[in-house]
PDB file of C-alpha atoms in Angstrom:
ATOM      1  CA  ARG I   1     -26.046   1.089  -8.616  1.00 85.00           C
ATOM      2  CA  SER I   2     -22.803   3.004  -8.781  1.00 92.00           C
ATOM      3  CA  VAL I   3     -19.516   1.759  -7.340  1.00 93.00           C
ATOM      4  CA  LEU I   4     -16.432   3.988  -7.069  1.00 94.00           C
ATOM      5  CA  VAL I   5     -13.145   2.416  -5.982  1.00 91.00           C
ATOM      6  CA  ASP I   6      -9.626   3.755  -5.756  1.00 91.00           C
ATOM      7  CA  SER I   7      -7.540   2.249  -8.546  1.00 86.00           C
ATOM      8  CA  TYR I   8      -4.551   1.710  -6.245  1.00 84.00           C
ATOM      9  CA  GLY I   9      -6.198   0.933  -2.914  1.00 82.00           C
ATOM     10  CA  SER I  10      -8.523  -1.620  -4.525  1.00 79.00           C
ATOM     11  CA  SER I  11      -5.959  -3.178  -6.852  1.00 65.00           C
ATOM     12  CA  ALA I  12      -5.499  -6.337  -4.784  1.00 53.00           C
ATOM     13  CA  PRO I  13      -8.882  -8.038  -5.379  1.00 54.00           C
ATOM     14  CA  ASP I  14      -9.407 -10.210  -8.448  1.00 55.00           C
ATOM     15  CA  ILE I  15     -10.072  -8.016 -11.470  1.00 59.00           C
ATOM     16  CA  GLY I  16     -12.982 -10.328 -12.189  1.00 67.00           C
ATOM     17  CA  GLN I  17     -14.925  -8.758  -9.325  1.00 78.00           C
ATOM     18  CA  ALA I  18     -15.351  -5.519 -11.261  1.00 77.00           C
ATOM     19  CA  HIS I  19     -16.504  -7.502 -14.289  1.00 78.00           C
ATOM     20  CA  ALA I  20     -19.008  -9.425 -12.140  1.00 84.00           C
ATOM     21  CA  LEU I  21     -20.402  -6.180 -10.746  1.00 85.00           C
ATOM     22  CA  ARG I  22     -20.802  -4.702 -14.232  1.00 86.00           C
ATOM     23  CA  THR I  23     -22.460  -7.874 -15.470  1.00 87.00           C
ATOM     24  CA  ALA I  24     -24.938  -7.575 -12.597  1.00 91.00           C
ATOM     25  CA  GLY I  25     -25.803  -4.056 -13.730  1.00 88.00           C
ATOM     26  CA  ALA I  26     -23.532  -1.892 -11.584  1.00 89.00           C
ATOM     27  CA  HIS I  27     -21.669   1.124 -12.937  1.00 90.00           C
ATOM     28  CA  VAL I  28     -18.071   0.659 -11.736  1.00 90.00           C
ATOM     29  CA  THR I  29     -15.554   3.509 -11.950  1.00 90.00           C
ATOM     30  CA  HIS I  30     -11.925   3.545 -10.849  1.00 89.00           C
ATOM     31  CA  PHE I  31     -10.675   6.710  -9.185  1.00 91.00           C
ATOM     32  CA  ASN I  32      -7.430   8.168 -10.572  1.00 88.00           C
ATOM     33  CA  ALA I  33      -6.138   5.263 -12.665  1.00 81.00           C
ATOM     34  CA  TYR I  34      -2.409   4.778 -12.894  1.00 69.00           C
ATOM     35  CA  SER I  35      -0.433   7.757 -14.143  1.00 65.00           C
ATOM     36  CA  PHE I  36       3.219   8.452 -14.858  1.00 65.00           C
ATOM     37  CA  GLN I  37       2.786  11.830 -13.141  1.00 67.00           C
ATOM     38  CA  LEU I  38       3.955  11.108  -9.589  1.00 66.00           C
ATOM     39  CA  TRP I  39       2.225  14.147  -8.087  1.00 68.00           C
ATOM     40  CA  ARG I  40      -1.086  13.007  -9.568  1.00 75.00           C
ATOM     41  CA  PHE I  41      -0.648   9.307  -8.815  1.00 79.00           C
ATOM     42  CA  ASN I  42      -0.189  10.169  -5.131  1.00 83.00           C
ATOM     43  CA  LYS I  43      -3.703  11.647  -4.978  1.00 88.00           C
ATOM     44  CA  ARG I  44      -5.998   8.834  -3.845  1.00 91.00           C
ATOM     45  CA  LEU I  45      -9.612   8.225  -2.827  1.00 94.00           C
ATOM     46  CA  HIS I  46     -10.028   7.479   0.883  1.00 95.00           C
ATOM     47  CA  LYS I  47     -13.742   8.225   1.390  1.00 97.00           C
ATOM     48  CA  LYS I  48     -15.990   5.499   2.772  1.00 97.00           C
ATOM     49  CA  ILE I  49     -19.589   6.080   1.690  1.00 97.00           C
ATOM     50  CA  LEU I  50     -22.506   3.694   1.233  1.00 97.00           C
ATOM     51  CA  LEU I  51     -25.962   4.971   0.249  1.00 97.00           C
ATOM     52  CA  VAL I  52     -28.987   2.682  -0.066  1.00 96.00           C
ATOM     53  CA  ASP I  53     -32.263   3.736  -1.741  1.00 93.00           C
ATOM     54  CA  ASP I  54     -32.069   7.317  -0.453  1.00 88.00           C
ATOM     55  CA  ALA I  55     -33.144   5.823   2.874  1.00 96.00           C
ATOM     56  CA  VAL I  56     -29.992   4.988   4.798  1.00 98.00           C
ATOM     57  CA  GLY I  57     -26.302   5.802   4.540  1.00 98.00           C
ATOM     58  CA  PHE I  58     -23.070   4.719   6.153  1.00 98.00           C
ATOM     59  CA  THR I  59     -19.712   6.407   6.664  1.00 98.00           C
ATOM     60  CA  GLY I  60     -16.727   6.076   8.973  1.00 97.00           C
ATOM     61  CA  GLY I  61     -13.642   3.891   8.861  1.00 96.00           C
ATOM     62  CA  LEU I  62     -14.809   0.562   7.411  1.00 94.00           C
ATOM     63  CA  GLY I  63     -13.598  -0.731   4.080  1.00 90.00           C
ATOM     64  CA  ILE I  64     -14.447  -4.048   2.471  1.00 86.00           C
ATOM     65  CA  ALA I  65     -11.880  -6.715   3.326  1.00 84.00           C
ATOM     66  CA  ALA I  66     -11.641  -9.861   5.458  1.00 84.00           C
ATOM     67  CA  PHE I  67      -9.567  -8.351   8.269  1.00 84.00           C
ATOM     68  CA  TRP I  68     -12.451  -6.113   9.322  1.00 91.00           C
ATOM     69  CA  GLN I  69     -14.500  -9.227  10.060  1.00 89.00           C
ATOM     70  CA  GLN I  70     -12.159 -11.896  11.391  1.00 91.00           C
ATOM     71  CA  PRO I  71      -8.622 -12.543  12.645  1.00 91.00           C
ATOM     72  CA  THR I  72      -5.943 -13.193  10.033  1.00 89.00           C
ATOM     73  CA  VAL I  73      -2.378 -14.457  10.114  1.00 87.00           C
ATOM     74  CA  LYS I  74      -1.134 -10.902  10.616  1.00 88.00           C
ATOM     75  CA  TYR I  75      -3.849  -9.639  12.990  1.00 92.00           C
ATOM     76  CA  PRO I  76      -4.804 -11.647  16.103  1.00 93.00           C
ATOM     77  CA  LEU I  77      -8.240 -10.005  16.191  1.00 94.00           C
ATOM     78  CA  ALA I  78     -10.477  -8.385  13.616  1.00 95.00           C
ATOM     79  CA  TRP I  79      -9.648  -4.698  13.174  1.00 96.00           C
ATOM     80  CA  ARG I  80     -11.097  -2.293  15.742  1.00 97.00           C
ATOM     81  CA  ASP I  81     -13.145   0.292  13.845  1.00 97.00           C
ATOM     82  CA  THR I  82     -16.131   2.622  14.165  1.00 98.00           C
ATOM     83  CA  HIS I  83     -18.764   3.139  11.493  1.00 97.00           C
ATOM     84  CA  PHE I  84     -21.976   5.170  11.465  1.00 98.00           C
ATOM     85  CA  LYS I  85     -25.478   4.527  10.159  1.00 97.00           C
ATOM     86  CA  LEU I  86     -27.253   7.714   9.086  1.00 97.00           C
ATOM     87  CA  SER I  87     -30.705   8.635   7.868  1.00 96.00           C
ATOM     88  CA  GLY I  88     -32.720  11.753   7.113  1.00 96.00           C
ATOM     89  CA  PRO I  89     -31.568  15.023   5.522  1.00 96.00           C
ATOM     90  CA  VAL I  90     -27.900  14.278   6.289  1.00 97.00           C
ATOM     91  CA  LEU I  91     -27.941  11.753   3.421  1.00 97.00           C
ATOM     92  CA  ASN I  92     -27.871  14.668   0.995  1.00 97.00           C
ATOM     93  CA  LEU I  93     -24.436  15.556   2.363  1.00 97.00           C
ATOM     94  CA  LEU I  94     -23.182  12.020   1.750  1.00 97.00           C
ATOM     95  CA  GLU I  95     -24.604  12.153  -1.785  1.00 97.00           C
ATOM     96  CA  GLN I  96     -22.716  15.391  -2.422  1.00 96.00           C
ATOM     97  CA  GLY I  97     -19.523  13.794  -1.135  1.00 96.00           C
ATOM     98  CA  PHE I  98     -19.969  10.784  -3.401  1.00 97.00           C
ATOM     99  CA  ALA I  99     -20.808  12.847  -6.477  1.00 96.00           C
ATOM    100  CA  SER I 100     -17.823  15.196  -6.091  1.00 95.00           C
ATOM    101  CA  SER I 101     -15.441  12.230  -6.448  1.00 95.00           C
ATOM    102  CA  TRP I 102     -17.502  10.124  -8.861  1.00 96.00           C
ATOM    103  CA  ASN I 103     -17.870  12.917 -11.413  1.00 95.00           C
ATOM    104  CA  LYS I 104     -14.120  13.346 -11.813  1.00 92.00           C
ATOM    105  CA  PHE I 105     -13.699   9.991 -13.558  1.00 92.00           C
ATOM    106  CA  ALA I 106     -17.131   8.571 -14.465  1.00 91.00           C
ATOM    107  CA  HIS I 107     -18.740   9.097 -17.875  1.00 89.00           C
ATOM    108  CA  ASP I 108     -22.264   9.168 -16.434  1.00 91.00           C
ATOM    109  CA  LYS I 109     -22.220  12.199 -14.190  1.00 93.00           C
ATOM    110  CA  VAL I 110     -24.290  12.454 -11.028  1.00 92.00           C
ATOM    111  CA  VAL I 111     -26.153  15.679 -10.264  1.00 93.00           C
ATOM    112  CA  VAL I 112     -26.983  16.259  -6.605  1.00 94.00           C
ATOM    113  CA  GLN I 113     -28.954  19.339  -5.666  1.00 93.00           C
ATOM    114  CA  PRO I 114     -27.919  20.670  -2.235  1.00 92.00           C
ATOM    115  CA  GLY I 115     -30.625  20.064   0.332  1.00 92.00           C
ATOM    116  CA  PRO I 116     -31.593  22.286   3.233  1.00 91.00           C
ATOM    117  CA  ALA I 117     -29.006  22.905   5.918  1.00 92.00           C
ATOM    118  CA  VAL I 118     -28.931  20.213   8.582  1.00 95.00           C
ATOM    119  CA  PRO I 119     -28.796  21.847  12.037  1.00 95.00           C
ATOM    120  CA  GLY I 120     -25.637  20.974  13.911  1.00 97.00           C
ATOM    121  CA  ILE I 121     -24.038  19.031  11.023  1.00 97.00           C
ATOM    122  CA  ARG I 122     -21.507  20.296   8.495  1.00 95.00           C
ATOM    123  CA  LEU I 123     -19.936  18.431   5.578  1.00 95.00           C
ATOM    124  CA  ILE I 124     -16.183  18.647   5.027  1.00 95.00           C
ATOM    125  CA  ASP I 125     -15.463  17.312   1.536  1.00 94.00           C
ATOM    126  CA  SER I 126     -11.705  17.450   1.027  1.00 92.00           C
ATOM    127  CA  GLN I 127     -10.499  17.177  -2.560  1.00 86.00           C
ATOM    128  CA  PRO I 128      -6.743  17.551  -3.156  1.00 80.00           C
ATOM    129  CA  LEU I 129      -7.186  16.794  -6.881  1.00 72.00           C
ATOM    130  CA  ALA I 130      -9.370  19.896  -7.047  1.00 70.00           C
ATOM    131  CA  ARG I 131      -6.903  21.806  -4.833  1.00 65.00           C
ATOM    132  CA  LYS I 132      -9.485  21.950  -2.042  1.00 63.00           C
ATOM    133  CA  ALA I 133      -7.879  19.948   0.759  1.00 68.00           C
ATOM    134  CA  ARG I 134      -9.980  21.252   3.645  1.00 86.00           C
ATOM    135  CA  ILE I 135      -9.060  18.639   6.238  1.00 89.00           C
ATOM    136  CA  THR I 136      -6.044  20.585   7.514  1.00 90.00           C
ATOM    137  CA  LYS I 137      -8.119  23.706   8.208  1.00 91.00           C
ATOM    138  CA  LEU I 138     -10.824  21.594   9.835  1.00 92.00           C
ATOM    139  CA  LEU I 139      -8.342  19.900  12.167  1.00 93.00           C
ATOM    140  CA  ILE I 140      -6.594  23.109  13.166  1.00 95.00           C
ATOM    141  CA  ASP I 141      -9.879  24.967  13.757  1.00 95.00           C
ATOM    142  CA  THR I 142     -11.196  22.038  15.784  1.00 95.00           C
ATOM    143  CA  ILE I 143      -8.067  21.770  17.927  1.00 97.00           C
ATOM    144  CA  ASN I 144      -7.968  25.525  18.463  1.00 97.00           C
ATOM    145  CA  SER I 145     -11.610  25.522  19.596  1.00 97.00           C
ATOM    146  CA  ALA I 146     -10.990  23.033  22.413  1.00 98.00           C
ATOM    147  CA  GLU I 147     -11.329  24.536  25.889  1.00 98.00           C
ATOM    148  CA  HIS I 148     -11.257  21.500  28.177  1.00 98.00           C
ATOM    149  CA  SER I 149     -10.749  18.201  26.374  1.00 98.00           C
ATOM    150  CA  LEU I 150      -9.733  16.789  23.009  1.00 98.00           C
ATOM    151  CA  ASP I 151      -9.858  13.038  22.350  1.00 98.00           C
ATOM    152  CA  MET I 152      -8.668  11.712  18.996  1.00 98.00           C
ATOM    153  CA  THR I 153      -8.356   8.211  17.550  1.00 98.00           C
ATOM    154  CA  THR I 154      -6.424   7.681  14.332  1.00 98.00           C
ATOM    155  CA  ALA I 155      -5.354   4.666  12.335  1.00 96.00           C
ATOM    156  CA  TYR I 156      -2.298   6.489  10.982  1.00 96.00           C
ATOM    157  CA  PHE I 157      -0.499   9.027  13.151  1.00 97.00           C
ATOM    158  CA  GLY I 158       1.785  11.576  11.541  1.00 95.00           C
ATOM    159  CA  PRO I 159       0.305  15.088  11.787  1.00 95.00           C
ATOM    160  CA  ILE I 160       1.760  17.672   9.451  1.00 94.00           C
ATOM    161  CA  LYS I 161       3.589  20.508  11.186  1.00 94.00           C
ATOM    162  CA  PRO I 162       0.695  23.006  11.551  1.00 94.00           C
ATOM    163  CA  VAL I 163      -1.535  20.319  13.073  1.00 96.00           C
ATOM    164  CA  GLY I 164       1.205  19.088  15.403  1.00 97.00           C
ATOM    165  CA  LEU I 165       1.825  22.635  16.590  1.00 97.00           C
ATOM    166  CA  ALA I 166      -1.905  23.110  17.225  1.00 98.00           C
ATOM    167  CA  LEU I 167      -1.966  19.947  19.361  1.00 98.00           C
ATOM    168  CA  ALA I 168       1.027  21.145  21.383  1.00 98.00           C
ATOM    169  CA  ARG I 169      -0.496  24.611  21.898  1.00 98.00           C
ATOM    170  CA  ALA I 170      -3.768  23.088  23.077  1.00 98.00           C
ATOM    171  CA  ALA I 171      -1.989  20.953  25.674  1.00 98.00           C
ATOM    172  CA  LYS I 172       0.096  23.890  26.854  1.00 98.00           C
ATOM    173  CA  ARG I 173      -2.987  26.050  27.438  1.00 97.00           C
ATOM    174  CA  GLY I 174      -4.449  23.383  29.701  1.00 98.00           C
ATOM    175  CA  VAL I 175      -6.606  21.282  27.372  1.00 98.00           C
ATOM    176  CA  THR I 176      -6.485  17.551  28.130  1.00 98.00           C
ATOM    177  CA  VAL I 177      -5.294  16.202  24.777  1.00 98.00           C
ATOM    178  CA  ARG I 178      -5.406  12.419  24.332  1.00 98.00           C
ATOM    179  CA  VAL I 179      -4.583  10.576  21.103  1.00 98.00           C
ATOM    180  CA  ILE I 180      -4.915   6.844  20.432  1.00 98.00           C
ATOM    181  CA  CYS I 181      -2.943   5.399  17.533  1.00 98.00           C
ATOM    182  CA  ASN I 182      -1.632   1.990  16.525  1.00 96.00           C
ATOM    183  CA  GLY I 183       0.861  -0.058  18.480  1.00 95.00           C
ATOM    184  CA  PRO I 184       2.392  -3.387  17.415  1.00 94.00           C
ATOM    185  CA  HIS I 185      -0.146  -4.151  14.665  1.00 94.00           C
ATOM    186  CA  SER I 186       0.249  -1.779  11.741  1.00 90.00           C
ATOM    187  CA  THR I 187      -0.338  -2.150   8.019  1.00 89.00           C
ATOM    188  CA  HIS I 188       2.405   0.377   7.214  1.00 89.00           C
ATOM    189  CA  PRO I 189       5.341   0.057   9.658  1.00 90.00           C
ATOM    190  CA  ILE I 190       7.451   2.739   7.940  1.00 92.00           C
ATOM    191  CA  ALA I 191       4.600   5.253   8.166  1.00 92.00           C
ATOM    192  CA  GLN I 192       4.130   4.358  11.823  1.00 92.00           C
ATOM    193  CA  ARG I 193       7.837   4.890  12.524  1.00 93.00           C
ATOM    194  CA  ALA I 194       7.731   8.236  10.736  1.00 93.00           C
ATOM    195  CA  GLY I 195       4.821   9.366  12.891  1.00 94.00           C
ATOM    196  CA  SER I 196       6.574   8.307  16.086  1.00 95.00           C
ATOM    197  CA  ALA I 197       9.329  10.838  15.328  1.00 94.00           C
ATOM    198  CA  GLN I 198       6.901  13.402  16.794  1.00 95.00           C
ATOM    199  CA  TYR I 199       6.186  11.497  19.999  1.00 96.00           C
ATOM    200  CA  ASP I 200       8.817  13.085  22.232  1.00 95.00           C
ATOM    201  CA  LYS I 201       8.050  16.667  21.178  1.00 96.00           C
ATOM    202  CA  LEU I 202       4.301  16.234  21.647  1.00 97.00           C
ATOM    203  CA  THR I 203       4.509  14.408  24.982  1.00 97.00           C
ATOM    204  CA  ALA I 204       6.911  17.091  26.240  1.00 96.00           C
ATOM    205  CA  ALA I 205       4.189  19.659  25.453  1.00 97.00           C
ATOM    206  CA  GLY I 206       1.665  17.655  27.478  1.00 98.00           C
ATOM    207  CA  VAL I 207      -0.082  15.669  24.740  1.00 98.00           C
ATOM    208  CA  GLN I 208      -1.010  12.198  25.997  1.00 98.00           C
ATOM    209  CA  LEU I 209      -0.283   9.545  23.365  1.00 98.00           C
ATOM    210  CA  TYR I 210      -1.416   5.931  23.557  1.00 98.00           C
ATOM    211  CA  GLU I 211      -0.715   2.904  21.350  1.00 98.00           C
ATOM    212  CA  TYR I 212      -3.483   0.340  20.896  1.00 98.00           C
ATOM    213  CA  GLN I 213      -2.257  -3.196  21.615  1.00 97.00           C
ATOM    214  CA  PRO I 214      -4.759  -6.014  20.772  1.00 97.00           C
ATOM    215  CA  THR I 215      -4.917  -5.569  16.975  1.00 96.00           C
ATOM    216  CA  LYS I 216      -4.976  -2.780  14.410  1.00 96.00           C
ATOM    217  CA  ILE I 217      -7.208   0.156  15.293  1.00 97.00           C
ATOM    218  CA  HIS I 218      -8.673   1.807  12.198  1.00 97.00           C
ATOM    219  CA  ALA I 219     -11.197   4.277  13.649  1.00 97.00           C
ATOM    220  CA  LYS I 220     -10.968   7.985  12.808  1.00 97.00           C
ATOM    221  CA  LEU I 221     -12.647   9.997  15.543  1.00 97.00           C
ATOM    222  CA  CYS I 222     -12.365  13.291  17.351  1.00 98.00           C
ATOM    223  CA  VAL I 223     -14.421  14.625  20.274  1.00 98.00           C
ATOM    224  CA  VAL I 224     -14.032  18.191  21.560  1.00 98.00           C
ATOM    225  CA  ASP I 225     -15.254  19.320  24.983  1.00 98.00           C
ATOM    226  CA  ASN I 226     -17.760  16.441  25.099  1.00 96.00           C
ATOM    227  CA  SER I 227     -19.986  18.283  22.650  1.00 97.00           C
ATOM    228  CA  VAL I 228     -18.561  18.323  19.099  1.00 98.00           C
ATOM    229  CA  SER I 229     -17.538  15.223  17.139  1.00 98.00           C
ATOM    230  CA  LEU I 230     -15.711  14.671  13.856  1.00 98.00           C
ATOM    231  CA  ILE I 231     -16.529  11.420  12.080  1.00 98.00           C
ATOM    232  CA  GLY I 232     -15.530  10.122   8.672  1.00 97.00           C
ATOM    233  CA  SER I 233     -12.512   8.842   6.790  1.00 97.00           C
ATOM    234  CA  ALA I 234      -9.636  11.210   7.619  1.00 96.00           C
ATOM    235  CA  ASN I 235      -6.598  10.176   9.640  1.00 96.00           C
ATOM    236  CA  LEU I 236      -4.201  12.391  11.559  1.00 96.00           C
ATOM    237  CA  ASN I 237      -1.492  12.171   8.912  1.00 94.00           C
ATOM    238  CA  SER I 238      -0.008  13.766   5.836  1.00 91.00           C
ATOM    239  CA  ARG I 239      -2.004  11.643   3.393  1.00 91.00           C
ATOM    240  CA  SER I 240      -5.357  12.817   4.725  1.00 93.00           C
ATOM    241  CA  ALA I 241      -4.185  16.408   5.085  1.00 91.00           C
ATOM    242  CA  GLN I 242      -2.546  16.776   1.676  1.00 88.00           C
ATOM    243  CA  HIS I 243      -3.099  13.877  -0.705  1.00 90.00           C
ATOM    244  CA  ASP I 244      -6.338  11.922  -0.280  1.00 93.00           C
ATOM    245  CA  GLU I 245      -9.966  12.745  -0.992  1.00 94.00           C
ATOM    246  CA  GLU I 246     -11.738  12.527   2.374  1.00 96.00           C
ATOM    247  CA  LEU I 247     -15.225  12.991   3.717  1.00 96.00           C
ATOM    248  CA  CYS I 248     -15.905  14.090   7.291  1.00 97.00           C
ATOM    249  CA  LEU I 249     -18.932  15.309   9.173  1.00 97.00           C
ATOM    250  CA  ARG I 250     -18.685  17.817  12.006  1.00 97.00           C
ATOM    251  CA  ILE I 251     -21.559  17.092  14.374  1.00 98.00           C
ATOM    252  CA  GLU I 252     -22.700  19.142  17.358  1.00 97.00           C
ATOM    253  CA  ASN I 253     -24.536  16.595  19.500  1.00 97.00           C
ATOM    254  CA  GLN I 254     -23.806  15.883  23.145  1.00 97.00           C
ATOM    255  CA  ASP I 255     -25.328  12.387  23.088  1.00 97.00           C
ATOM    256  CA  LEU I 256     -23.062  11.320  20.218  1.00 98.00           C
ATOM    257  CA  ALA I 257     -20.045  12.943  21.869  1.00 98.00           C
ATOM    258  CA  LYS I 258     -20.841  11.133  25.120  1.00 97.00           C
ATOM    259  CA  GLN I 259     -21.041   7.758  23.348  1.00 98.00           C
ATOM    260  CA  LEU I 260     -17.778   8.303  21.470  1.00 98.00           C
ATOM    261  CA  THR I 261     -16.039   9.410  24.675  1.00 98.00           C
ATOM    262  CA  SER I 262     -17.235   6.207  26.337  1.00 97.00           C
ATOM    263  CA  ASP I 263     -15.844   4.198  23.414  1.00 98.00           C
ATOM    264  CA  PHE I 264     -12.555   6.105  23.710  1.00 98.00           C
ATOM    265  CA  GLU I 265     -12.280   5.263  27.404  1.00 98.00           C
ATOM    266  CA  GLY I 266     -12.925   1.620  26.562  1.00 98.00           C
ATOM    267  CA  ASP I 267     -10.128   1.634  24.010  1.00 98.00           C
ATOM    268  CA  LEU I 268      -7.727   3.255  26.497  1.00 98.00           C
ATOM    269  CA  VAL I 269      -7.944   0.124  28.642  1.00 98.00           C
ATOM    270  CA  ASN I 270      -6.288  -1.739  25.764  1.00 98.00           C
ATOM    271  CA  CYS I 271      -3.581   0.858  25.166  1.00 98.00           C
ATOM    272  CA  GLN I 272      -0.034   1.435  26.326  1.00 97.00           C
ATOM    273  CA  ALA I 273       0.954   5.009  27.148  1.00 97.00           C
ATOM    274  CA  VAL I 274       3.789   6.400  25.058  1.00 96.00           C
ATOM    275  CA  THR I 275       6.933   7.220  27.029  1.00 90.00           C
ATOM    276  CA  LYS I 276      10.229   8.659  25.866  1.00 86.00           C
ATOM    277  CA  LEU I 277      11.575   6.704  22.904  1.00 85.00           C
ATOM    278  CA  SER I 278      14.823   4.790  23.147  1.00 87.00           C
ATOM    279  CA  TRP I 279      17.702   6.176  21.082  1.00 85.00           C
ATOM    280  CA  SER I 280      17.434   3.258  18.638  1.00 87.00           C
ATOM    281  CA  ARG I 281      13.720   3.833  18.099  1.00 87.00           C
ATOM    282  CA  GLN I 282      14.338   7.558  17.694  1.00 88.00           C
ATOM    283  CA  LEU I 283      16.919   6.810  14.999  1.00 89.00           C
ATOM    284  CA  ARG I 284      14.508   4.561  13.102  1.00 89.00           C
ATOM    285  CA  ALA I 285      11.701   7.098  13.530  1.00 89.00           C
ATOM    286  CA  HIS I 286      13.643  10.088  12.243  1.00 88.00           C
ATOM    287  CA  SER I 287      15.025   8.089   9.327  1.00 92.00           C
ATOM    288  CA  ALA I 288      11.505   7.082   8.298  1.00 90.00           C
ATOM    289  CA  ALA I 289      10.290  10.670   8.793  1.00 90.00           C
ATOM    290  CA  LEU I 290      12.315  11.703   5.742  1.00 88.00           C
ATOM    291  CA  LEU I 291       9.547  10.068   3.697  1.00 86.00           C
ATOM    292  CA  SER I 292       6.659  11.341   5.824  1.00 84.00           C
ATOM    293  CA  TYR I 293       5.315  13.547   2.987  1.00 81.00           C
ATOM    294  CA  TYR I 294       4.037  10.364   1.321  1.00 81.00           C
ATOM    295  CA  PHE I 295       2.375   8.984   4.476  1.00 81.00           C
TER     296      PHE I 295
END
């Protein structure tokens, strides 16, 4: 029973919870405890992995907090998210992703022997602390591979320049590029404003941007040409590309892609298309974008 939590992202709950878990027999480790080195403190754990008895695993967007389950004062509805239940040989990939982060800070190391290759599934384990942030390459390669369609959902929109350019190029070569991000309900308004500084440039290139209206959307999904899907923890922002440890799976499966596309279409019904920003919103967006490196 091993529990790994980010020391900053999980700082809000009562410290007694960690003590209760340890008392019950769990091994609790905090990822990247507070440091006076700003460059190191900014490296956080964003993976979402749950493994049970080597029999079933879960990954996707869900964390553990009340607003994923019920409305709160700030959110009129529970957060909209997508999570995945997995079984079979793919669990070895999740175990590898857990161990690579756990072993950086835990005293009791976990040894995971790589299992056989899983046809059609590839693990992308991005580790900025180990100088192996692979999410950027994954996103660019995925966008560049699109021939007909590219649907993306992200909780935090603010692609770094190479990713933004790849999105614009895809739209210009005729790919239908659609991106859903958050609208009026955001946990980080400054980050959202910073991301919106790219709206006008991307929409001018033909990228279709939509803001989700009912509550916060927290899913992280990408479907290419109705055949390849990316699932996991990474957002379309600077944090996921440069700062956070992330786990994603690239899956070649038409049935999964079809289901996720159907979910995407359902979310579009609850979205508002992005149009040209007003001058006042542009001013706020570009001012916030000065800090976009941290988002």
